[in-house]
Coordinates of C-alpha atoms in Angstrom, one line a residue:
M806 CA -0.2 -0.1 0.0
T807 CA 1.8 3.6 -1.1
S808 CA 2.1 5.9 2.1
K809 CA 1.4 9.6 1.9
K810 CA 4.8 10.2 1.5
E811 CA 5.5 7.9 -1.1
E812 CA 2.5 9.9 -2.6
Q813 CA 4.1 13.5 -2.1
L814 CA 7.3 12.7 -3.9
L815 CA 5.3 10.7 -6.9
F816 CA 3.5 13.3 -7.5
K817 CA 6.6 15.7 -7.2
E818 CA 7.4 14.6 -10.7
F819 CA 4.7 16.5 -11.8
P820 CA 4.6 19.8 -10.5
P821 CA 1.3 22.6 -11.2
V822 CA 1.5 24.0 -14.8
S823 CA 0.0 27.6 -14.4
T824 CA -2.2 29.3 -16.8
S825 CA 0.0 31.4 -18.0
E826 CA 2.8 28.4 -18.9
W827 CA 0.1 26.8 -20.5
E828 CA -0.7 29.8 -22.7
A829 CA 3.1 30.4 -23.5
A830 CA 3.8 26.9 -24.3
I831 CA 0.3 27.4 -26.8
E832 CA 2.0 30.9 -28.4
K833 CA 5.2 29.1 -28.9
D834 CA 2.9 26.3 -31.2
L835 CA 1.2 28.5 -32.7
K836 CA 4.3 30.6 -34.1
G837 CA 2.2 34.2 -34.5
A838 CA -1.0 32.7 -35.9
D839 CA -4.0 34.1 -34.7
Y840 CA -5.3 33.2 -31.1
E841 CA -8.9 33.7 -31.8
K842 CA -9.0 32.1 -35.4
K843 CA -6.9 28.5 -34.5
L844 CA -8.5 28.1 -31.7
V845 CA -11.1 29.2 -30.1
W846 CA -14.5 28.7 -31.4
N847 CA -17.6 30.2 -32.1
S848 CA -20.6 27.6 -31.5
P849 CA -23.6 28.1 -33.4
E850 CA -25.3 29.1 -30.2
G851 CA -23.6 32.3 -30.5
F852 CA -20.6 32.3 -27.7
K853 CA -17.0 31.5 -27.9
V854 CA -15.3 27.9 -26.5
K855 CA -11.8 28.4 -25.4
P856 CA -9.5 25.8 -26.8
Y857 CA -9.4 23.9 -23.0
Y858 CA -10.5 25.0 -19.4
R859 CA -9.4 24.6 -15.7
E860 CA -10.1 24.4 -12.6
E861 CA -10.3 28.2 -12.1
D862 CA -12.8 28.4 -14.7
L863 CA -15.4 26.9 -12.5
H864 CA -14.9 29.7 -9.3
D865 CA -18.1 31.5 -10.2
L866 CA -20.1 28.2 -11.2
K867 CA -22.9 28.8 -8.0
F868 CA -24.7 25.3 -8.4
L869 CA -21.7 23.0 -8.7
Q870 CA -21.9 22.5 -5.0
K871 CA -25.4 20.8 -5.6
Q872 CA -26.0 16.8 -5.4
P873 CA -28.1 14.7 -7.8
G874 CA -31.5 15.0 -6.7
T875 CA -31.9 18.9 -4.8
F876 CA -33.0 22.3 -6.3
P877 CA -31.3 23.4 -8.4
Y878 CA -31.7 19.9 -10.2
V879 CA -28.2 20.7 -12.6
R880 CA -27.1 16.8 -11.8
G881 CA -30.6 15.5 -12.3
N882 CA -33.6 14.8 -10.1
K883 CA -33.4 11.5 -9.0
I884 CA -29.9 9.8 -7.2
K885 CA -29.9 6.7 -10.2
N886 CA -29.6 7.8 -13.9
Q887 CA -33.1 5.5 -14.5
W888 CA -34.8 6.2 -17.3
N889 CA -37.4 5.0 -19.2
I890 CA -37.3 3.4 -22.6
C891 CA -39.6 4.7 -24.9
Q892 CA -41.8 3.8 -27.8
E893 CA -44.2 4.6 -30.1
V894 CA -47.6 2.7 -30.6
Q895 CA -50.1 4.1 -33.6
V896 CA -53.7 3.4 -32.8
T897 CA -56.1 2.6 -35.2
D898 CA -57.7 -0.3 -33.4
F899 CA -57.7 -0.5 -29.6
K900 CA -56.9 -4.6 -29.5
D901 CA -54.2 -4.5 -32.4
A902 CA -52.4 -1.4 -30.3
N903 CA -52.9 -3.2 -27.1
L904 CA -50.7 -6.3 -28.5
K905 CA -48.3 -3.6 -29.5
A906 CA -47.8 -2.3 -26.9
L907 CA -47.8 -5.8 -24.6
Q908 CA -44.9 -7.4 -26.9
L909 CA -42.6 -4.2 -27.0
I910 CA -42.9 -4.4 -23.3
S911 CA -42.0 -8.1 -23.8
K912 CA -38.8 -6.9 -25.1
G913 CA -38.0 -4.5 -23.1
V914 CA -39.6 -1.2 -23.8
T915 CA -40.3 0.5 -19.8
A916 CA -42.6 3.3 -21.7
I917 CA -45.4 3.2 -24.4
T918 CA -46.8 6.4 -26.2
F919 CA -50.2 5.8 -27.7
N920 CA -50.3 8.2 -30.5
F921 CA -54.0 8.9 -31.7
N922 CA -53.1 11.1 -34.0
Q923 CA -52.3 9.0 -37.2
D924 CA -56.6 9.3 -37.8
G925 CA -57.3 11.2 -35.6
K926 CA -59.6 8.3 -34.0
A927 CA -60.8 9.3 -30.5
I928 CA -61.0 6.8 -27.7
D929 CA -64.8 7.5 -25.9
K930 CA -65.6 4.7 -24.0
I931 CA -64.6 3.3 -20.3
D932 CA -64.1 -0.3 -22.6
Q933 CA -62.2 1.3 -25.2
L934 CA -59.2 2.1 -22.6
Q935 CA -59.7 -1.2 -21.1
Q936 CA -58.9 -3.0 -23.8
L937 CA -56.0 -1.0 -24.9
L938 CA -54.5 -1.1 -21.7
Q939 CA -55.6 -4.4 -20.9
G940 CA -52.5 -6.8 -19.6
I941 CA -50.4 -3.7 -18.6
N942 CA -49.1 -2.7 -15.0
T943 CA -49.6 0.8 -15.0
Q944 CA -47.3 0.7 -12.0
N945 CA -44.6 -0.1 -13.9
I946 CA -45.0 1.5 -17.1
Q947 CA -44.6 4.8 -17.9
L948 CA -48.4 5.5 -20.6
N949 CA -48.0 8.5 -22.8
F950 CA -51.2 9.7 -24.9
R951 CA -50.9 11.6 -27.6
L952 CA -53.9 12.8 -28.4
P953 CA -56.1 14.6 -31.5
G954 CA -57.2 17.1 -29.1
N955 CA -58.7 18.8 -25.7
P956 CA -57.8 15.7 -23.4
T957 CA -60.8 16.5 -20.9
P958 CA -63.0 14.1 -22.1
F959 CA -59.7 10.9 -22.1
L960 CA -59.3 12.4 -18.6
N961 CA -63.0 12.1 -17.4
L962 CA -62.4 8.3 -18.8
L963 CA -59.5 7.9 -16.4
K964 CA -61.5 9.3 -13.2
E965 CA -64.1 6.0 -13.9
T966 CA -61.2 4.0 -13.6
R967 CA -60.4 4.0 -9.7
H968 CA -56.7 2.9 -10.2
L969 CA -55.3 4.4 -13.6
S970 CA -56.5 7.3 -12.1
K971 CA -54.7 6.7 -8.5
H972 CA -51.3 5.5 -10.2
L973 CA -50.8 7.1 -13.8
N974 CA -47.5 7.3 -14.5
G975 CA -46.6 9.5 -18.0
F976 CA -47.9 12.5 -20.1
I977 CA -50.6 13.3 -22.0
E978 CA -49.3 15.7 -25.0
F979 CA -51.5 18.2 -25.0
D980 CA -50.3 21.7 -25.5
P981 CA -51.8 24.6 -27.3
L982 CA -49.4 26.7 -27.7
G983 CA -47.0 23.9 -29.5
K984 CA -50.2 23.1 -32.0
L985 CA -49.9 27.1 -32.3
T986 CA -45.9 27.1 -33.3
Q987 CA -46.5 24.3 -35.4
T988 CA -49.5 24.3 -37.3
G989 CA -50.3 28.3 -36.7
G990 CA -53.7 27.5 -35.8
F991 CA -55.4 26.1 -32.3
Y992 CA -56.9 22.7 -31.4
D993 CA -60.3 24.3 -31.5
S994 CA -59.9 28.3 -30.7
E995 CA -58.2 30.5 -28.7
D996 CA -60.7 30.5 -26.4
E997 CA -61.6 26.9 -26.4
D998 CA -58.4 25.9 -25.7
H999 CA -57.5 28.3 -22.8
A1000 CA -60.6 26.6 -21.1
N1001 CA -59.4 23.2 -22.1
I1002 CA -55.5 24.2 -20.6
L1003 CA -57.7 24.6 -17.6
A1004 CA -60.4 22.1 -17.3
A1005 CA -57.1 19.5 -18.3
M1006 CA -55.5 20.8 -14.7
E1007 CA -58.5 20.4 -13.1
H1008 CA -59.7 17.3 -14.0
S1009 CA -56.2 15.9 -12.9
A1010 CA -56.0 17.5 -9.9
K1011 CA -57.2 14.2 -7.5
M1012 CA -55.6 11.8 -9.9
S1013 CA -51.8 11.3 -10.0
E1014 CA -49.3 13.5 -9.6
D1015 CA -46.6 11.1 -11.8
L1016 CA -49.6 11.9 -14.9
K1017 CA -48.2 15.1 -16.6
V1018 CA -51.6 16.8 -18.3
L1019 CA -49.2 19.7 -20.5
T1020 CA -46.4 18.7 -22.1
V1021 CA -43.9 21.6 -23.6
H1022 CA -42.8 20.4 -26.9
G1023 CA -39.3 22.1 -27.0
N1024 CA -38.6 19.2 -30.1
I1025 CA -40.8 21.4 -32.7
F1026 CA -38.4 24.6 -32.2
A1027 CA -35.1 23.0 -32.5
N1028 CA -37.0 20.3 -35.8
A1029 CA -37.9 23.8 -37.4
G1030 CA -33.9 24.2 -37.1
A1031 CA -33.4 26.6 -33.9
S1032 CA -30.3 26.4 -31.9
I1033 CA -29.9 25.2 -28.5
V1034 CA -30.1 28.0 -26.8
E1035 CA -33.5 28.9 -29.0
E1036 CA -34.4 25.8 -29.0
L1037 CA -34.3 26.1 -24.5
A1038 CA -35.3 29.8 -24.0
F1039 CA -38.5 29.2 -26.0
S1040 CA -39.8 26.1 -24.3
L1041 CA -39.1 28.2 -20.9
A1042 CA -41.0 30.4 -22.6
M1043 CA -43.8 28.6 -23.1
G1044 CA -44.0 26.7 -19.9
S1045 CA -43.4 30.6 -18.1
E1046 CA -46.9 31.4 -20.1
Y1047 CA -48.9 28.1 -19.1
I1048 CA -48.3 28.9 -15.4
N1049 CA -49.2 32.9 -16.0
F1050 CA -52.4 31.6 -17.5
L1051 CA -53.0 29.3 -14.8
T1052 CA -52.1 31.2 -11.8
G1053 CA -53.7 34.3 -13.1
K1054 CA -57.2 31.5 -13.1
G1055 CA -56.5 31.0 -9.1
M1056 CA -54.8 27.6 -9.6
K1057 CA -51.9 28.1 -7.4
P1058 CA -48.5 26.9 -8.8
E1059 CA -47.8 24.2 -6.3
K1060 CA -50.8 22.0 -7.9
L1061 CA -50.1 23.0 -11.8
V1062 CA -46.2 22.8 -11.8
P1063 CA -45.9 19.6 -11.4
R1064 CA -48.4 18.4 -14.2
I1065 CA -46.0 19.9 -16.7
A1066 CA -43.6 17.9 -18.8
F1067 CA -40.7 19.2 -21.5
K1068 CA -40.3 17.2 -24.8
F1069 CA -36.5 17.9 -25.8
N1070 CA -34.6 17.0 -28.9
I1071 CA -31.8 15.6 -28.9
G1072 CA -29.0 16.8 -31.9
T1073 CA -25.5 15.1 -32.3
S1074 CA -23.2 18.1 -30.3
Y1075 CA -22.5 15.7 -28.1
F1076 CA -21.9 18.0 -25.3
M1077 CA -23.5 21.1 -26.0
E1078 CA -26.8 18.9 -26.0
I1079 CA -25.7 17.3 -22.4
A1080 CA -24.9 20.8 -21.1
K1081 CA -28.3 22.0 -22.5
L1082 CA -30.4 19.0 -20.7
R1083 CA -28.5 20.6 -17.4
A1084 CA -28.7 24.4 -17.8
A1085 CA -32.8 23.3 -18.7
R1086 CA -33.6 22.2 -15.2
L1087 CA -31.2 24.4 -13.4
L1088 CA -33.4 27.6 -15.5
W1089 CA -36.7 25.9 -14.6
S1090 CA -36.1 25.9 -11.4
T1091 CA -35.1 29.4 -11.3
I1092 CA -39.2 30.0 -13.0
V1093 CA -40.4 27.7 -10.4
K1094 CA -38.9 29.0 -7.4
A1095 CA -40.1 33.2 -8.7
Y1096 CA -43.8 31.5 -8.0
K1097 CA -42.6 30.5 -4.6
C1098 CA -43.0 26.6 -4.7
P1099 CA -41.2 24.2 -2.9
A1100 CA -38.1 23.4 -3.7
D1101 CA -39.2 19.6 -4.8
L1102 CA -41.5 20.8 -7.3
A1103 CA -38.6 22.3 -9.2
Q1104 CA -38.2 19.0 -11.3
M1105 CA -38.2 19.2 -14.4
H1106 CA -39.3 16.3 -15.8
V1107 CA -37.6 15.6 -19.4
H1108 CA -38.7 13.5 -22.1
G1109 CA -36.0 13.3 -25.0
V1110 CA -36.0 12.7 -28.5
T1111 CA -33.7 12.0 -30.9
S1112 CA -33.5 13.9 -34.1
R1113 CA -35.4 14.7 -36.7
L1114 CA -33.6 16.7 -38.1
N1115 CA -30.3 15.4 -39.3
Q1116 CA -31.9 11.8 -40.6
T1117 CA -31.1 10.9 -43.9
L1118 CA -33.0 9.3 -47.0
F1119 CA -29.2 8.2 -48.7
D1120 CA -26.8 5.8 -46.4
P1121 CA -29.6 5.3 -44.0
Y1122 CA -28.0 2.9 -41.4
V1123 CA -25.9 5.9 -41.0
N1124 CA -29.1 7.2 -39.1
M1125 CA -28.2 4.9 -36.1
L1126 CA -24.8 5.6 -35.2
R1127 CA -26.2 9.4 -34.9
S1128 CA -28.9 8.4 -33.1
T1129 CA -26.7 6.4 -31.0
T1130 CA -24.8 9.2 -29.8
E1131 CA -27.8 11.4 -29.7
A1132 CA -29.0 8.7 -27.3
M1133 CA -25.5 9.0 -25.5
S1134 CA -26.1 12.7 -24.5
A1135 CA -29.5 12.6 -23.2
V1136 CA -28.8 9.5 -20.8
I1137 CA -25.6 11.1 -19.6
G1138 CA -28.2 14.9 -19.4
G1139 CA -30.4 12.5 -17.4
V1140 CA -33.7 12.6 -19.4
D1141 CA -36.8 11.0 -17.5
S1142 CA -37.6 8.9 -20.6
L1143 CA -36.1 8.6 -23.8
T1144 CA -37.5 7.8 -27.4
V1145 CA -35.1 6.8 -30.3
L1146 CA -36.2 7.2 -33.6
L1147 CA -36.6 4.3 -36.0
F1148 CA -33.6 5.1 -38.4
D1149 CA -35.2 5.1 -41.7
G1150 CA -38.4 6.6 -40.2
A1151 CA -38.2 9.8 -42.3
F1152 CA -38.7 7.8 -45.3
K1153 CA -40.4 4.0 -44.0
K1154 CA -43.3 3.1 -42.5
P1155 CA -42.2 1.6 -39.0
S1156 CA -40.8 -2.1 -39.4
E1157 CA -39.6 -4.7 -36.7
F1158 CA -36.5 -4.5 -37.8
S1159 CA -36.3 -0.3 -37.0
E1160 CA -37.9 -1.0 -33.8
H1161 CA -35.3 -3.4 -33.1
I1162 CA -32.6 -0.9 -33.5
A1163 CA -33.8 1.3 -31.9
R1164 CA -35.2 0.0 -29.2
N1165 CA -31.8 -2.5 -28.5
T1166 CA -29.8 1.5 -28.8
Q1167 CA -31.2 2.1 -25.6
I1168 CA -31.2 -1.3 -23.9
I1169 CA -27.4 -1.3 -24.6
L1170 CA -27.0 1.7 -23.6
K1171 CA -28.4 0.6 -20.0
E1172 CA -27.4 -3.3 -19.8
E1173 CA -24.5 -3.4 -21.0
S1174 CA -22.7 -0.1 -20.9
H1175 CA -24.3 0.3 -17.6
F1176 CA -25.5 4.0 -18.0
D1177 CA -27.9 3.6 -15.4
K1178 CA -25.1 3.3 -13.0
I1179 CA -24.0 6.6 -12.8
T1180 CA -25.9 10.3 -11.9
D1181 CA -24.5 12.8 -14.0
P1182 CA -21.1 11.8 -15.3
A1183 CA -21.0 14.9 -16.7
A1184 CA -19.8 16.4 -13.3
G1185 CA -16.5 18.2 -12.7
S1186 CA -15.9 18.6 -16.4
Y1187 CA -14.6 21.7 -16.2
Y1188 CA -15.7 22.0 -20.0
I1189 CA -19.1 20.6 -19.7
E1190 CA -19.8 23.1 -16.8
N1191 CA -19.0 26.2 -18.5
L1192 CA -20.7 24.8 -20.9
T1193 CA -24.5 24.7 -18.9
A1194 CA -23.7 28.0 -17.9
N1195 CA -22.7 29.3 -21.2
I1196 CA -26.0 27.6 -22.3
A1197 CA -27.9 28.9 -19.2
E1198 CA -27.1 31.9 -19.8
M1199 CA -27.6 33.0 -23.3
A1200 CA -31.1 31.0 -23.1
W1201 CA -32.0 33.4 -19.6
D1202 CA -31.7 36.5 -22.2
L1203 CA -33.9 35.4 -24.6
F1204 CA -36.0 34.5 -22.4
K1205 CA -36.8 37.6 -20.7
E1206 CA -36.1 39.1 -24.2
V1207 CA -39.4 37.2 -24.7
E1208 CA -40.9 38.2 -21.5
S1209 CA -40.4 41.5 -22.1
K1210 CA -42.5 41.4 -25.3
G1211 CA -45.2 39.9 -23.3
G1212 CA -44.5 35.9 -23.1
Y1213 CA -44.4 34.0 -25.6
F1214 CA -47.8 34.2 -27.6
A1215 CA -47.4 37.9 -28.0
A1216 CA -43.9 37.0 -29.4
F1217 CA -45.3 34.5 -31.4
K1218 CA -47.8 36.6 -33.3
A1219 CA -45.1 39.1 -33.4
G1220 CA -43.0 36.9 -35.7
F1221 CA -40.6 37.4 -33.5
I1222 CA -39.9 33.7 -32.4
Q1223 CA -40.2 32.7 -36.2
D1224 CA -37.8 34.9 -37.8
K1225 CA -35.2 34.0 -35.2
I1226 CA -35.3 30.3 -35.6
E1227 CA -36.1 30.7 -39.8
A1228 CA -32.6 33.5 -39.7
T1229 CA -30.6 30.0 -37.8
A1230 CA -32.4 27.7 -40.2
Q1231 CA -30.8 29.4 -43.1
K1232 CA -27.2 29.8 -41.7
R1233 CA -27.4 25.7 -41.1
T1234 CA -28.9 25.2 -44.1
T1235 CA -26.2 27.5 -46.1
L1236 CA -23.3 25.0 -44.2
V1237 CA -24.8 22.5 -45.2
N1238 CA -25.3 23.4 -48.9
Q1239 CA -21.9 24.5 -49.2
R1240 CA -20.5 20.7 -47.6
R1241 CA -18.9 23.0 -44.0
E1242 CA -21.7 21.2 -41.7
V1243 CA -21.3 16.9 -42.8
L1244 CA -24.3 15.1 -43.7
V1245 CA -22.2 11.7 -44.5
G1246 CA -23.7 9.8 -47.0
T1247 CA -25.2 12.7 -48.1
N1248 CA -23.5 16.5 -48.9
Q1249 CA -20.1 14.2 -48.2
Y1250 CA -18.7 10.6 -48.9
P1251 CA -21.6 9.4 -50.4
N1252 CA -22.2 5.5 -51.4
I1253 CA -22.0 5.6 -55.2
K1254 CA -23.5 2.7 -55.8
E1255 CA -26.9 3.7 -54.2
I1256 CA -30.1 3.5 -55.3
S1257 CA -32.4 4.9 -52.7
S1258 CA -35.9 5.4 -54.9
N1259 CA -36.8 1.8 -55.0
D1260 CA -36.8 2.0 -51.0
T1261 CA -38.8 5.6 -50.2
D1262 CA -42.5 5.4 -49.2
E1263 CA -44.1 8.9 -50.9
T1264 CA -46.5 8.4 -48.1
V1265 CA -44.1 8.8 -45.8
Y1266 CA -41.0 10.4 -47.4
N1267 CA -40.6 14.2 -46.3
I1268 CA -44.5 14.4 -45.2
F1269 CA -44.5 17.4 -42.3
P1270 CA -48.1 17.7 -40.5
S1271 CA -50.0 20.4 -42.3
S1272 CA -49.7 23.8 -41.5
K1273 CA -52.8 26.0 -41.6
G1274 CA -51.2 29.1 -40.4
D1275 CA -54.9 30.6 -40.3
V1276 CA -54.1 32.5 -36.9
V1277 CA -50.3 33.4 -37.2
R1278 CA -47.3 32.3 -39.4
P1279 CA -46.5 28.5 -38.7
L1280 CA -43.1 27.4 -38.0
K1281 CA -41.1 25.4 -41.2
P1282 CA -40.8 21.7 -40.0
L1283 CA -36.7 21.2 -41.2
R1284 CA -35.0 18.3 -42.9
L1285 CA -31.2 19.5 -43.6
A1286 CA -30.8 16.8 -46.0
A1287 CA -34.1 17.0 -47.6
E1288 CA -32.3 19.5 -50.3
F1289 CA -29.5 17.6 -51.3
E1290 CA -31.9 14.4 -51.5
A1291 CA -34.1 15.8 -54.1
L1292 CA -30.9 17.2 -56.0
R1293 CA -29.9 13.3 -56.1
L1294 CA -33.4 11.7 -56.7
K1295 CA -33.9 13.7 -59.3
T1296 CA -30.9 12.0 -61.0
E1297 CA -32.2 8.8 -60.6
K1298 CA -35.7 9.0 -61.3
F1299 CA -34.0 11.0 -65.0
S1300 CA -35.2 8.8 -67.5
G1301 CA -32.8 9.8 -70.1
K1302 CA -28.9 8.6 -69.5
K1303 CA -27.2 9.2 -65.9
P1304 CA -24.7 11.4 -66.3
V1305 CA -20.5 10.3 -66.4
V1306 CA -18.3 12.7 -65.2
F1307 CA -14.7 11.4 -66.1
L1308 CA -12.3 12.9 -64.2
L1309 CA -8.5 13.6 -65.9
T1310 CA -6.4 13.8 -63.4
I1311 CA -2.4 14.5 -64.6
G1312 CA 0.1 16.0 -63.2
N1313 CA 1.2 16.5 -59.6
P1314 CA 1.0 13.2 -58.3
V1315 CA -0.3 14.4 -54.7
M1316 CA -2.4 17.5 -56.1
R1317 CA -4.2 15.0 -58.4
K1318 CA -5.6 12.2 -56.5
A1319 CA -6.9 14.8 -53.8
R1320 CA -8.8 17.0 -55.9
A1321 CA -9.8 13.8 -57.1
G1322 CA -10.7 12.6 -54.0
F1323 CA -13.1 15.9 -53.7
S1324 CA -14.6 15.7 -57.1
L1325 CA -15.9 12.0 -56.9
N1326 CA -17.3 13.2 -53.9
Y1327 CA -19.0 16.1 -54.9
F1328 CA -20.3 15.1 -58.1
A1329 CA -21.7 11.8 -56.6
C1330 CA -23.5 13.5 -53.7
A1331 CA -25.9 14.5 -57.2
G1332 CA -26.2 10.9 -57.9
F1333 CA -23.6 11.4 -61.2
K1334 CA -21.8 8.2 -62.3
V1335 CA -18.0 9.4 -61.5
I1336 CA -14.7 7.8 -62.8
D1337 CA -11.8 7.9 -61.7
N1338 CA -8.6 7.6 -63.2
P1339 CA -5.1 7.0 -61.7
G1340 CA -3.3 9.6 -63.9
F1341 CA -2.5 10.1 -67.6
A1342 CA 0.5 11.1 -69.0
T1343 CA 0.0 13.8 -71.3
V1344 CA -3.3 15.3 -71.9
D1345 CA -4.1 13.7 -75.9
D1346 CA -4.6 10.7 -73.6
G1347 CA -6.8 12.3 -71.0
V1348 CA -9.1 13.3 -73.9
K1349 CA -9.1 10.4 -75.8
A1350 CA -10.3 8.9 -72.6
A1351 CA -13.0 10.8 -71.6
L1352 CA -13.9 11.2 -74.9
D1353 CA -14.0 6.7 -74.8
A1354 CA -16.3 7.6 -72.0
Q1355 CA -18.3 9.6 -73.6
A1356 CA -18.4 12.1 -70.2
D1357 CA -21.0 14.3 -70.0
I1358 CA -18.5 16.6 -67.6
T1359 CA -14.7 16.4 -67.5
V1360 CA -13.3 17.5 -64.9
I1361 CA -9.4 18.7 -64.8
C1362 CA -7.6 17.7 -61.5
S1363 CA -4.3 19.0 -61.1
S1364 CA -2.4 21.4 -59.7
D1365 CA -2.8 25.3 -59.6
D1366 CA 1.0 25.3 -61.3
E1367 CA -0.3 23.2 -63.9
Y1368 CA -3.6 24.7 -64.8
A1369 CA -2.5 27.4 -67.5
T1370 CA -0.9 25.4 -70.0
V1371 CA -3.1 21.9 -68.9
A1372 CA -6.6 23.4 -68.9
P1373 CA -6.3 25.3 -72.2
A1374 CA -5.2 22.3 -74.3
V1375 CA -8.1 20.1 -72.5
F1376 CA -10.8 22.8 -73.1
E1377 CA -9.7 23.1 -76.8
K1378 CA -10.0 19.3 -77.6
L1379 CA -13.4 19.0 -75.4
N1380 CA -15.0 22.3 -75.6
G1381 CA -18.5 21.3 -77.2
K1382 CA -18.4 17.4 -76.3
S1383 CA -17.4 17.6 -72.5
I1384 CA -18.9 20.6 -69.7
V1385 CA -15.3 21.5 -69.3
T1386 CA -14.4 22.1 -65.5
V1387 CA -11.7 22.5 -63.0
A1388 CA -11.3 21.1 -60.1
G1389 CA -9.9 24.1 -57.7
Y1390 CA -10.0 27.6 -58.2
P1391 CA -6.2 28.9 -59.4
A1392 CA -5.9 32.8 -58.4
N1393 CA -2.6 32.9 -60.8
S1394 CA -4.7 31.8 -63.9
I1395 CA -8.4 32.2 -63.5
E1396 CA -8.7 35.2 -65.0
Q1397 CA -6.8 33.7 -68.1
L1398 CA -8.9 30.3 -67.5
K1399 CA -12.3 32.6 -67.9
G1400 CA -10.9 34.3 -71.1
I1401 CA -11.0 31.1 -73.1
G1402 CA -14.3 30.1 -72.2
I1403 CA -14.1 28.0 -68.8
T1404 CA -16.4 28.8 -66.6
H1405 CA -16.9 25.7 -64.6
F1406 CA -14.6 25.6 -61.5
V1407 CA -15.5 23.2 -58.5
H1408 CA -13.8 23.7 -54.7
I1409 CA -14.5 24.0 -51.0
K1410 CA -15.7 27.8 -51.2
T1411 CA -18.6 27.0 -53.8
N1412 CA -22.2 26.3 -52.8
A1413 CA -22.6 22.6 -53.3
L1414 CA -26.5 22.3 -54.0
E1415 CA -26.5 26.0 -56.2
V1416 CA -23.1 24.2 -58.3
L1417 CA -24.9 20.7 -59.1
R1418 CA -28.4 22.0 -59.4
E1419 CA -27.2 24.6 -62.6
Y1420 CA -24.8 20.6 -64.0
Q1421 CA -29.1 19.1 -64.1
K1422 CA -30.1 21.7 -65.6
E1423 CA -26.8 21.7 -68.3
L1424 CA -27.9 18.0 -68.6
G1425 CA -31.5 18.4 -69.5
I1426 CA -32.4 17.0 -65.6
L1427 CA -35.5 19.1 -65.0

């Protein structure tokens, strides 16, 4: 056993290194390069992330001394990191839905969301409810209900069943403000929806406190392209609006706060998503405290859902990787329950295989990786604790801005929230279109042999909820891959010859190989057939091979210095027979090349989506 003296001697070999010493070493390695530009990350959320953090960066964070299960609940609501594994069941027939739910439960699911929205099916009879829940242990299985509108009739049914009303654990996805945000209209009307909010709260007063009757759908913001800060701020504003309305009607905050749940999107920004969930609990507890509620009622109940925003049609198995990292963020961040979306859910109806993968993603995290054994493993991380504080600060500022405009409803009617999110969505879309934000298999590294149109169910693909907008402008749902997918699907469905892109590689071996790799990825994203080559000794050899291949597009892949002589020679021989393109943007010869008629250049600064669309038009793919 190591003695205290031996430990002291051991650590003498590793003397402390001060921040100034670290900074001096970094400055030396940078050799005069700009520190801010090279090492400081300007996050999409709007704050700067340093290249490293130290213990001294934690000194001003007041929430650090709090334990899991204690106010302000940054570290979670519970001592153990248990969460419910949730899957959805579409209700079109009560008996079939019950059998499906029992099947899922037998395979490891601990929460079921019954979705009645698919066909607008109502549940209005006690025998329907009994048939739906037959054989389900409602004390151990969380049950959630996505109803087509007013939940009061359903709550009346629950009251008739004493066992359910006293022990039901779960939430009802009733969210009039969320409905307005998503569709631009109410379930019924503004007055009726207000009345139904109040009635739902009053009806639930004698039921189990574990049943939530209002669910704030923060994932609506994220799936419209909002940043993490925007999703969090607007969700809090929505929750605060519900409290203000209900307390204004005479309800006591301590009676209604436990009846509110939050549904958050979990994206692929791994550490940011962990920090978002911790920041969400911190800020919600701050809001609840302002209403003088007891500290134990300030817990935020969070249901996480993996992101639809970044799901792709092409190379869809990558979606499994995306949802796995998202699920990890959700669990480490401390969600109470989690739904992993089906990896092919953006373009196919549910299948046994896709449900199996989604379910087992969580089961592996719980049963094999033991993520349920340690609460808040991110605690104490200099990086994540600072991310938590930064996200909380920025979200709080945006929340207060919404409040200054009269609250969520007023800000949404004025278009403030839509404008904010649409601006963020446009930035993100541009990054994807320029390939600066990578969607593997879609705008980078495509599978050139893949034909996805054969596997696409047109009744599912890219179908979003109808947005009437009869009251106010709704948010526009977004999938970042959609425009690139439409581009490639247009090529796949084109009745003519599939365009052939020929890579005429010549000259400097390193540069031609690098630019050929870039060009192959670039054009394959549009579904074009790309022919790569090891390199040609002469221009004539390359031109002959391009003509033999019946190339629609010939991409010259060489070095900037060699383009001045190679490109004009290729253009002279192929002009009118193939669209001659230069891979790169050779600054020294660009005007010369444009002067002889070369107008096509592909490089990292181009908007790939727009450029590829132009090629399609030129090739007659309309």
